[in-house]
PDB file of C-alpha atoms and ligand atoms in Angstrom:
ATOM      1  CA  MET A   1    -112.051 -42.953  -5.567  1.00  0.00           C
ATOM      2  CA  LYS A   2    -109.237 -42.587  -3.020  1.00  0.00           C
ATOM      3  CA  THR A   3    -105.896 -43.839  -4.253  1.00  0.00           C
ATOM      4  CA  ILE A   4    -104.058 -45.987  -1.754  1.00  0.00           C
ATOM      5  CA  HIS A   5    -100.387 -46.357  -2.557  1.00  0.00           C
ATOM      6  CA  TYR A   6     -99.132 -49.929  -2.467  1.00  0.00           C
ATOM      7  CA  SER A   7     -96.334 -52.062  -3.804  1.00  0.00           C
ATOM      8  CA  SER A   8     -96.301 -55.715  -4.728  1.00  0.00           C
ATOM      9  CA  LEU A   9     -93.010 -57.603  -4.646  1.00  0.00           C
ATOM     10  CA  GLY A  10     -92.184 -61.271  -5.011  1.00  0.00           C
ATOM     11  CA  HIS A  11     -94.181 -64.243  -6.253  1.00  0.00           C
ATOM     12  CA  GLY A  12     -96.299 -66.768  -4.431  1.00  0.00           C
ATOM     13  CA  PHE A  13     -99.258 -66.706  -2.058  1.00  0.00           C
ATOM     14  CA  PRO A  14    -100.062 -63.069  -1.154  1.00  0.00           C
ATOM     15  CA  ILE A  15     -99.400 -61.489   2.232  1.00  0.00           C
ATOM     16  CA  VAL A  16    -100.980 -58.057   2.783  1.00  0.00           C
ATOM     17  CA  TRP A  17     -98.997 -56.039   5.334  1.00  0.00           C
ATOM     18  CA  ILE A  18    -100.887 -53.266   7.206  1.00  0.00           C
ATOM     19  CA  PRO A  19     -98.685 -50.734   9.030  1.00  0.00           C
ATOM     20  CA  GLY A  20     -99.159 -49.226  12.464  1.00  0.00           C
ATOM     21  CA  PHE A  21     -99.260 -45.631  13.648  1.00  0.00           C
ATOM     22  CA  PRO A  22     -97.721 -43.226  12.584  1.00  0.00           C
ATOM     23  CA  LEU A  23     -95.828 -45.386  10.131  1.00  0.00           C
ATOM     24  CA  THR A  24     -95.683 -46.575   6.542  1.00  0.00           C
ATOM     25  CA  SER A  25     -95.158 -49.653   4.419  1.00  0.00           C
ATOM     26  CA  ALA A  26     -91.395 -49.149   4.949  1.00  0.00           C
ATOM     27  CA  ILE A  27     -91.676 -50.892   8.326  1.00  0.00           C
ATOM     28  CA  PHE A  28     -92.174 -54.196   6.522  1.00  0.00           C
ATOM     29  CA  GLU A  29     -88.987 -53.900   4.472  1.00  0.00           C
ATOM     30  CA  PRO A  30     -87.293 -56.645   6.574  1.00  0.00           C
ATOM     31  CA  GLN A  31     -90.183 -59.036   5.825  1.00  0.00           C
ATOM     32  CA  LEU A  32     -89.484 -58.880   2.074  1.00  0.00           C
ATOM     33  CA  ALA A  33     -86.765 -61.414   2.867  1.00  0.00           C
ATOM     34  CA  ILE A  34     -89.431 -64.073   3.604  1.00  0.00           C
ATOM     35  CA  PRO A  35     -89.191 -66.130   0.401  1.00  0.00           C
ATOM     36  CA  GLY A  36     -92.000 -67.694  -1.630  1.00  0.00           C
ATOM     37  CA  PHE A  37     -94.660 -65.025  -1.078  1.00  0.00           C
ATOM     38  CA  ARG A  38     -96.084 -62.030  -2.903  1.00  0.00           C
ATOM     39  CA  HIS A  39     -95.627 -59.152  -0.449  1.00  0.00           C
ATOM     40  CA  ILE A  40     -98.259 -56.412  -0.779  1.00  0.00           C
ATOM     41  CA  ARG A  41     -97.402 -53.390   1.352  1.00  0.00           C
ATOM     42  CA  LEU A  42     -99.611 -50.306   1.582  1.00  0.00           C
ATOM     43  CA  ASP A  43     -99.670 -46.835   3.089  1.00  0.00           C
ATOM     44  CA  LEU A  44    -102.841 -45.785   4.925  1.00  0.00           C
ATOM     45  CA  PRO A  45    -104.199 -42.264   4.136  1.00  0.00           C
ATOM     46  CA  GLY A  46    -101.931 -39.452   5.340  1.00  0.00           C
ATOM     47  CA  PHE A  47     -98.898 -41.736   5.700  1.00  0.00           C
ATOM     48  CA  GLY A  48     -96.081 -42.472   3.267  1.00  0.00           C
ATOM     49  CA  MET A  49     -97.182 -41.973  -0.321  1.00  0.00           C
ATOM     50  CA  THR A  50    -100.952 -42.069   0.234  1.00  0.00           C
ATOM     51  CA  PRO A  51    -102.550 -38.601   0.402  1.00  0.00           C
ATOM     52  CA  GLY A  52    -105.398 -37.532   2.669  1.00  0.00           C
ATOM     53  CA  PRO A  53    -107.510 -38.298   4.511  1.00  0.00           C
ATOM     54  CA  PRO A  54    -109.754 -35.314   3.722  1.00  0.00           C
ATOM     55  CA  GLY A  55    -111.301 -35.397   7.206  1.00  0.00           C
ATOM     56  CA  LYS A  56    -112.380 -37.967   9.763  1.00  0.00           C
ATOM     57  CA  THR A  57    -111.612 -41.611   9.192  1.00  0.00           C
ATOM     58  CA  SER A  58    -112.343 -44.899  10.993  1.00  0.00           C
ATOM     59  CA  MET A  59    -111.221 -48.508  11.214  1.00  0.00           C
ATOM     60  CA  SER A  60    -114.046 -49.316   8.755  1.00  0.00           C
ATOM     61  CA  SER A  61    -112.707 -46.793   6.284  1.00  0.00           C
ATOM     62  CA  TYR A  62    -109.150 -48.159   6.628  1.00  0.00           C
ATOM     63  CA  ALA A  63    -110.534 -51.695   6.159  1.00  0.00           C
ATOM     64  CA  ARG A  64    -112.236 -50.596   2.923  1.00  0.00           C
ATOM     65  CA  ASP A  65    -108.899 -49.118   1.807  1.00  0.00           C
ATOM     66  CA  VAL A  66    -107.138 -52.458   2.323  1.00  0.00           C
ATOM     67  CA  PHE A  67    -109.887 -54.374   0.494  1.00  0.00           C
ATOM     68  CA  ALA A  68    -109.594 -51.852  -2.363  1.00  0.00           C
ATOM     69  CA  VAL A  69    -105.860 -52.582  -2.576  1.00  0.00           C
ATOM     70  CA  MET A  70    -106.561 -56.337  -2.655  1.00  0.00           C
ATOM     71  CA  ASP A  71    -109.137 -55.814  -5.413  1.00  0.00           C
ATOM     72  CA  ASP A  72    -106.765 -53.665  -7.426  1.00  0.00           C
ATOM     73  CA  ALA A  73    -103.984 -56.232  -7.024  1.00  0.00           C
ATOM     74  CA  GLY A  74    -106.332 -59.027  -8.165  1.00  0.00           C
ATOM     75  CA  VAL A  75    -106.131 -60.765  -4.777  1.00  0.00           C
ATOM     76  CA  ASP A  76    -109.271 -62.452  -3.476  1.00  0.00           C
ATOM     77  CA  ARG A  77    -107.789 -64.181  -0.391  1.00  0.00           C
ATOM     78  CA  ALA A  78    -104.525 -63.428   1.367  1.00  0.00           C
ATOM     79  CA  VAL A  79    -102.592 -63.782   4.563  1.00  0.00           C
ATOM     80  CA  ILE A  80    -103.444 -60.547   6.387  1.00  0.00           C
ATOM     81  CA  ALA A  81    -100.716 -59.163   8.636  1.00  0.00           C
ATOM     82  CA  GLY A  82    -101.475 -56.194  10.892  1.00  0.00           C
ATOM     83  CA  PHE A  83     -98.960 -54.450  13.102  1.00  0.00           C
ATOM     84  CA  SER A  84    -100.452 -52.545  16.075  1.00  0.00           C
ATOM     85  CA  MET A  85    -102.971 -50.103  14.531  1.00  0.00           C
ATOM     86  CA  GLY A  86    -102.757 -52.338  11.463  1.00  0.00           C
ATOM     87  CA  GLY A  87    -103.998 -55.135  13.739  1.00  0.00           C
ATOM     88  CA  TYR A  88    -107.019 -52.998  14.687  1.00  0.00           C
ATOM     89  CA  VAL A  89    -107.689 -52.628  10.944  1.00  0.00           C
ATOM     90  CA  ALA A  90    -107.292 -56.381  10.376  1.00  0.00           C
ATOM     91  CA  MET A  91    -109.861 -57.064  13.136  1.00  0.00           C
ATOM     92  CA  GLN A  92    -112.323 -54.731  11.381  1.00  0.00           C
ATOM     93  CA  MET A  93    -111.650 -56.584   8.111  1.00  0.00           C
ATOM     94  CA  LEU A  94    -112.476 -59.853   9.893  1.00  0.00           C
ATOM     95  CA  ARG A  95    -115.876 -58.448  10.820  1.00  0.00           C
ATOM     96  CA  ASP A  96    -116.488 -57.146   7.302  1.00  0.00           C
ATOM     97  CA  ALA A  97    -115.225 -59.965   5.058  1.00  0.00           C
ATOM     98  CA  PRO A  98    -113.706 -62.968   6.880  1.00  0.00           C
ATOM     99  CA  ARG A  99    -113.685 -65.039   3.688  1.00  0.00           C
ATOM    100  CA  ARG A 100    -110.851 -62.884   2.330  1.00  0.00           C
ATOM    101  CA  PHE A 101    -108.453 -64.233   5.007  1.00  0.00           C
ATOM    102  CA  ALA A 102    -106.307 -67.321   4.425  1.00  0.00           C
ATOM    103  CA  ALA A 103    -104.457 -66.688   7.689  1.00  0.00           C
ATOM    104  CA  LEU A 104    -103.885 -63.856  10.149  1.00  0.00           C
ATOM    105  CA  LEU A 105    -100.665 -62.462  11.601  1.00  0.00           C
ATOM    106  CA  LEU A 106    -101.227 -60.198  14.614  1.00  0.00           C
ATOM    107  CA  LEU A 107     -98.012 -58.295  15.291  1.00  0.00           C
ATOM    108  CA  ASP A 108     -97.741 -56.381  18.592  1.00  0.00           C
ATOM    109  CA  THR A 109    -101.369 -55.336  18.779  1.00  0.00           C
ATOM    110  CA  ARG A 110    -104.412 -55.781  21.010  1.00  0.00           C
ATOM    111  CA  GLU A 111    -108.122 -56.504  20.685  1.00  0.00           C
ATOM    112  CA  THR A 112    -109.443 -54.321  23.515  1.00  0.00           C
ATOM    113  CA  PRO A 113    -110.552 -50.717  22.882  1.00  0.00           C
ATOM    114  CA  ASP A 114    -109.053 -47.641  24.546  1.00  0.00           C
ATOM    115  CA  THR A 115    -109.944 -47.017  28.172  1.00  0.00           C
ATOM    116  CA  ALA A 116    -111.669 -43.724  28.968  1.00  0.00           C
ATOM    117  CA  GLU A 117    -108.291 -42.248  29.971  1.00  0.00           C
ATOM    118  CA  GLY A 118    -106.631 -43.658  26.853  1.00  0.00           C
ATOM    119  CA  LYS A 119    -109.300 -42.078  24.656  1.00  0.00           C
ATOM    120  CA  ALA A 120    -108.952 -38.715  26.384  1.00  0.00           C
ATOM    121  CA  ALA A 121    -105.158 -38.839  25.957  1.00  0.00           C
ATOM    122  CA  ARG A 122    -105.522 -39.576  22.219  1.00  0.00           C
ATOM    123  CA  LEU A 123    -107.915 -36.654  21.710  1.00  0.00           C
ATOM    124  CA  GLN A 124    -105.577 -34.388  23.661  1.00  0.00           C
ATOM    125  CA  GLN A 125    -102.680 -35.555  21.478  1.00  0.00           C
ATOM    126  CA  ALA A 126    -104.750 -34.859  18.344  1.00  0.00           C
ATOM    127  CA  GLU A 127    -105.360 -31.325  19.618  1.00  0.00           C
ATOM    128  CA  GLU A 128    -101.622 -30.842  20.205  1.00  0.00           C
ATOM    129  CA  VAL A 129    -100.872 -32.012  16.654  1.00  0.00           C
ATOM    130  CA  ARG A 130    -103.433 -29.494  15.362  1.00  0.00           C
ATOM    131  CA  GLN A 131    -101.624 -26.709  17.219  1.00  0.00           C
ATOM    132  CA  TYR A 132     -97.955 -27.685  17.101  1.00  0.00           C
ATOM    133  CA  GLY A 133     -97.497 -30.425  14.476  1.00  0.00           C
ATOM    134  CA  THR A 134     -96.449 -34.037  14.829  1.00  0.00           C
ATOM    135  CA  GLY A 135     -93.157 -33.562  16.745  1.00  0.00           C
ATOM    136  CA  GLY A 136     -94.715 -34.376  20.137  1.00  0.00           C
ATOM    137  CA  VAL A 137     -96.175 -37.659  18.895  1.00  0.00           C
ATOM    138  CA  VAL A 138     -92.827 -38.733  17.433  1.00  0.00           C
ATOM    139  CA  ALA A 139     -90.951 -37.816  20.626  1.00  0.00           C
ATOM    140  CA  ALA A 140     -93.463 -39.632  22.850  1.00  0.00           C
ATOM    141  CA  MET A 141     -93.624 -42.812  20.791  1.00  0.00           C
ATOM    142  CA  LEU A 142     -90.106 -43.323  19.472  1.00  0.00           C
ATOM    143  CA  PRO A 143     -88.496 -44.632  22.699  1.00  0.00           C
ATOM    144  CA  LYS A 144     -91.219 -47.287  22.977  1.00  0.00           C
ATOM    145  CA  MET A 145     -91.017 -48.458  19.353  1.00  0.00           C
ATOM    146  CA  VAL A 146     -87.505 -49.956  19.120  1.00  0.00           C
ATOM    147  CA  PHE A 147     -84.262 -50.050  21.040  1.00  0.00           C
ATOM    148  CA  ARG A 148     -81.626 -47.529  20.057  1.00  0.00           C
ATOM    149  CA  GLU A 149     -80.019 -49.410  17.199  1.00  0.00           C
ATOM    150  CA  LYS A 150     -82.986 -48.915  14.830  1.00  0.00           C
ATOM    151  CA  SER A 151     -84.248 -45.680  16.335  1.00  0.00           C
ATOM    152  CA  ASP A 152     -83.047 -43.358  13.554  1.00  0.00           C
ATOM    153  CA  ALA A 153     -84.714 -45.416  10.861  1.00  0.00           C
ATOM    154  CA  VAL A 154     -88.051 -45.369  12.718  1.00  0.00           C
ATOM    155  CA  ARG A 155     -87.775 -41.641  13.480  1.00  0.00           C
ATOM    156  CA  GLY A 156     -87.236 -40.955   9.755  1.00  0.00           C
ATOM    157  CA  ILE A 157     -90.410 -42.877   8.874  1.00  0.00           C
ATOM    158  CA  MET A 158     -92.489 -41.224  11.633  1.00  0.00           C
ATOM    159  CA  GLU A 159     -91.360 -37.715  10.751  1.00  0.00           C
ATOM    160  CA  ARG A 160     -92.871 -38.039   7.296  1.00  0.00           C
ATOM    161  CA  ALA A 161     -96.416 -38.566   8.651  1.00  0.00           C
ATOM    162  CA  THR A 162     -98.763 -35.681   7.815  1.00  0.00           C
ATOM    163  CA  PRO A 163    -100.637 -33.864  10.615  1.00  0.00           C
ATOM    164  CA  ALA A 164    -103.959 -34.700   8.885  1.00  0.00           C
ATOM    165  CA  GLY A 165    -103.082 -38.399   8.794  1.00  0.00           C
ATOM    166  CA  VAL A 166    -101.946 -38.419  12.422  1.00  0.00           C
ATOM    167  CA  ILE A 167    -105.006 -36.550  13.723  1.00  0.00           C
ATOM    168  CA  ALA A 168    -107.419 -38.760  11.793  1.00  0.00           C
ATOM    169  CA  ALA A 169    -105.678 -41.947  12.962  1.00  0.00           C
ATOM    170  CA  LEU A 170    -105.639 -40.828  16.620  1.00  0.00           C
ATOM    171  CA  GLU A 171    -109.374 -40.108  16.492  1.00  0.00           C
ATOM    172  CA  ALA A 172    -110.085 -43.372  14.666  1.00  0.00           C
ATOM    173  CA  MET A 173    -108.106 -45.379  17.247  1.00  0.00           C
ATOM    174  CA  ALA A 174    -109.944 -43.612  20.086  1.00  0.00           C
ATOM    175  CA  ASP A 175    -113.247 -44.646  18.471  1.00  0.00           C
ATOM    176  CA  ARG A 176    -112.329 -48.218  17.615  1.00  0.00           C
ATOM    177  CA  PRO A 177    -114.674 -50.953  18.810  1.00  0.00           C
ATOM    178  CA  ASP A 178    -113.903 -53.852  21.132  1.00  0.00           C
ATOM    179  CA  SER A 179    -112.712 -56.829  19.038  1.00  0.00           C
ATOM    180  CA  THR A 180    -112.880 -59.446  21.820  1.00  0.00           C
ATOM    181  CA  THR A 181    -115.831 -61.290  20.255  1.00  0.00           C
ATOM    182  CA  THR A 182    -114.322 -60.978  16.780  1.00  0.00           C
ATOM    183  CA  LEU A 183    -111.238 -62.897  17.923  1.00  0.00           C
ATOM    184  CA  ARG A 184    -113.298 -65.751  19.388  1.00  0.00           C
ATOM    185  CA  GLN A 185    -114.934 -66.225  15.984  1.00  0.00           C
ATOM    186  CA  ILE A 186    -111.718 -66.452  13.932  1.00  0.00           C
ATOM    187  CA  GLU A 187    -111.654 -69.556  11.748  1.00  0.00           C
ATOM    188  CA  VAL A 188    -108.268 -69.144  10.033  1.00  0.00           C
ATOM    189  CA  PRO A 189    -104.774 -70.014  11.306  1.00  0.00           C
ATOM    190  CA  THR A 190    -103.507 -67.150  13.438  1.00  0.00           C
ATOM    191  CA  LEU A 191    -100.033 -66.303  14.682  1.00  0.00           C
ATOM    192  CA  VAL A 192     -99.656 -63.726  17.463  1.00  0.00           C
ATOM    193  CA  VAL A 193     -96.191 -62.130  17.622  1.00  0.00           C
ATOM    194  CA  VAL A 194     -95.044 -59.901  20.483  1.00  0.00           C
ATOM    195  CA  GLY A 195     -91.800 -58.291  21.599  1.00  0.00           C
ATOM    196  CA  ASP A 196     -90.965 -59.367  25.142  1.00  0.00           C
ATOM    197  CA  ARG A 197     -90.230 -55.701  25.979  1.00  0.00           C
ATOM    198  CA  ASP A 198     -93.267 -54.202  24.252  1.00  0.00           C
ATOM    199  CA  THR A 199     -94.739 -51.573  26.596  1.00  0.00           C
ATOM    200  CA  ILE A 200     -97.405 -50.273  24.153  1.00  0.00           C
ATOM    201  CA  THR A 201     -99.134 -53.624  23.597  1.00  0.00           C
ATOM    202  CA  PRO A 202     -97.351 -55.793  26.172  1.00  0.00           C
ATOM    203  CA  PRO A 203     -96.965 -59.596  26.164  1.00  0.00           C
ATOM    204  CA  ALA A 204    -100.021 -59.939  28.435  1.00  0.00           C
ATOM    205  CA  ASP A 205    -102.177 -58.577  25.580  1.00  0.00           C
ATOM    206  CA  ALA A 206    -100.712 -61.091  23.138  1.00  0.00           C
ATOM    207  CA  GLU A 207    -101.192 -63.962  25.593  1.00  0.00           C
ATOM    208  CA  ARG A 208    -104.840 -62.987  26.109  1.00  0.00           C
ATOM    209  CA  MET A 209    -105.449 -62.730  22.354  1.00  0.00           C
ATOM    210  CA  ALA A 210    -103.778 -66.060  21.615  1.00  0.00           C
ATOM    211  CA  ALA A 211    -105.838 -67.727  24.366  1.00  0.00           C
ATOM    212  CA  SER A 212    -109.108 -66.467  22.918  1.00  0.00           C
ATOM    213  CA  ILE A 213    -108.460 -67.248  19.226  1.00  0.00           C
ATOM    214  CA  PRO A 214    -109.218 -70.899  18.423  1.00  0.00           C
ATOM    215  CA  GLY A 215    -105.955 -72.736  17.641  1.00  0.00           C
ATOM    216  CA  ALA A 216    -103.792 -69.593  17.660  1.00  0.00           C
ATOM    217  CA  GLU A 217    -100.019 -69.805  18.135  1.00  0.00           C
ATOM    218  CA  LEU A 218     -98.080 -67.316  20.249  1.00  0.00           C
ATOM    219  CA  ALA A 219     -94.543 -66.199  19.355  1.00  0.00           C
ATOM    220  CA  PRO A 220     -92.763 -64.075  21.978  1.00  0.00           C
ATOM    221  CA  ILE A 221     -89.677 -62.356  20.545  1.00  0.00           C
ATOM    222  CA  ALA A 222     -86.649 -61.896  22.802  1.00  0.00           C
ATOM    223  CA  GLN A 223     -85.026 -58.487  23.212  1.00  0.00           C
ATOM    224  CA  ALA A 224     -87.651 -56.615  21.219  1.00  0.00           C
ATOM    225  CA  ALA A 225     -89.797 -53.561  21.951  1.00  0.00           C
ATOM    226  CA  HIS A 226     -93.076 -52.676  20.154  1.00  0.00           C
ATOM    227  CA  MET A 227     -91.784 -53.171  16.585  1.00  0.00           C
ATOM    228  CA  ALA A 228     -90.525 -56.724  17.064  1.00  0.00           C
ATOM    229  CA  HIS A 229     -90.829 -57.615  13.363  1.00  0.00           C
ATOM    230  CA  PHE A 230     -88.729 -54.586  12.376  1.00  0.00           C
ATOM    231  CA  GLU A 231     -86.202 -54.857  15.152  1.00  0.00           C
ATOM    232  CA  ARG A 232     -85.655 -58.615  15.195  1.00  0.00           C
ATOM    233  CA  PRO A 233     -86.425 -59.964  11.702  1.00  0.00           C
ATOM    234  CA  ALA A 234     -83.872 -62.737  12.165  1.00  0.00           C
ATOM    235  CA  GLN A 235     -86.157 -64.155  14.859  1.00  0.00           C
ATOM    236  CA  VAL A 236     -89.539 -63.133  13.436  1.00  0.00           C
ATOM    237  CA  ASN A 237     -89.176 -64.027   9.728  1.00  0.00           C
ATOM    238  CA  PRO A 238     -88.384 -67.741  10.192  1.00  0.00           C
ATOM    239  CA  LEU A 239     -91.296 -68.058  12.645  1.00  0.00           C
ATOM    240  CA  ILE A 240     -93.696 -66.485  10.148  1.00  0.00           C
ATOM    241  CA  ALA A 241     -92.306 -68.552   7.263  1.00  0.00           C
ATOM    242  CA  ALA A 242     -92.605 -71.824   9.197  1.00  0.00           C
ATOM    243  CA  PHE A 243     -96.116 -70.951  10.427  1.00  0.00           C
ATOM    244  CA  LEU A 244     -97.334 -70.139   6.915  1.00  0.00           C
ATOM    245  CA  MET A 245     -95.674 -73.235   5.472  1.00  0.00           C
ATOM    246  CA  ARG A 246     -97.501 -75.430   8.029  1.00  0.00           C
ATOM    247  CA  HIS A 247    -100.885 -73.765   7.841  1.00  0.00           C
ATOM    248  CA  VAL A 248    -101.287 -72.060   4.474  1.00  0.00           C
ATOM    249  CA  ILE A 249     -98.932 -73.281   1.771  1.00  0.00           C
ATOM    250  CA  ARG A 250     -99.546 -76.989   2.408  1.00  0.00           C
ATOM    251  CA  ASN A 251    -103.321 -76.466   2.432  1.00  0.00           C
ATOM    252  CA  GLU A 252    -103.373 -74.289  -0.662  1.00  0.00           C
ATOM    253  CA  HIS A 253    -101.296 -76.926  -2.440  1.00  0.00           C
ATOM    254  CA  ALA A 254    -103.567 -79.741  -1.221  1.00  0.00           C
ATOM    255  CA  ASP A 255    -106.584 -77.796  -2.567  1.00  0.00           C
ATOM    256  CA  THR A 256    -105.081 -77.674  -6.024  1.00  0.00           C
ATOM    257  CA  VAL A 257    -103.921 -81.302  -6.409  1.00  0.00           C
TER     258      VAL A 257
HETATM  259  C1  MLT B 301     -99.253 -48.336  16.755  1.00  0.00           C
HETATM  260  O1  MLT B 301     -98.069 -48.691  16.859  1.00  0.00           O
HETATM  261  O2  MLT B 301     -99.912 -48.526  15.724  1.00  0.00           O
HETATM  262  C2  MLT B 301     -99.879 -47.606  17.908  1.00  0.00           C
HETATM  263  O3  MLT B 301     -98.965 -47.494  18.944  1.00  0.00           O
HETATM  264  C3  MLT B 301    -101.110 -48.270  18.381  1.00  0.00           C
HETATM  265  C4  MLT B 301    -101.760 -47.546  19.514  1.00  0.00           C
HETATM  266  O4  MLT B 301    -101.327 -46.447  19.886  1.00  0.00           O
HETATM  267  O5  MLT B 301    -102.750 -48.071  20.060  1.00  0.00           O
END
């Protein structure tokens, strides 16, 4: 069986944090400051401390990896938090096993698949990584991820991604299905967070997602690019904490009294 590296810190109701591309569990370091939760952070194959993948992968395969982490950690239901590509994985998990969600946090992501041009650009990028390594991907993405103040930290994380992990993720994202219908069927509390300066998955994507998910709440974050949760934790963490207190902690408590 594949070994997915993960860490579990803190005590309380579990939140499973799924990173974006080409990143690792380190991007959720600022969220460890949200008190009263068990934070489970994982590295997808080819990123951080998780080896592989041996070849092609897919959103379904990543979803199985996250479920395997939950099983290993003894977690049946959790708050699932997906940032960008991690959001694509969370949407696949919703199709596969919705009962394992207590709530959903969609962080700077989108439900629509790649356009034909987007797909072609991903496959071209994968080819470039095969030939020249991951430097081009890092250079192209970094300016869109965060403003300058946190740029070095993000560059350091991105530079550790393996070519195999990057190529497999690019191809998996190019192949990912449309999750529009999946969102309409969500039955758990959902918070959609977006940086007001996100150019990768802009606020219009978040607004559309929030409008199609029954009862969803939208949280625009001021002065933030794509990685709003990493760049502006002082804004994002209290919003997440208050949302989960209203929708998850009270209900879980009510279920047990
Ligand atoms: C990410 O941050 O995970 C990626 O930018 C997502 C994407 O390229 O679609």
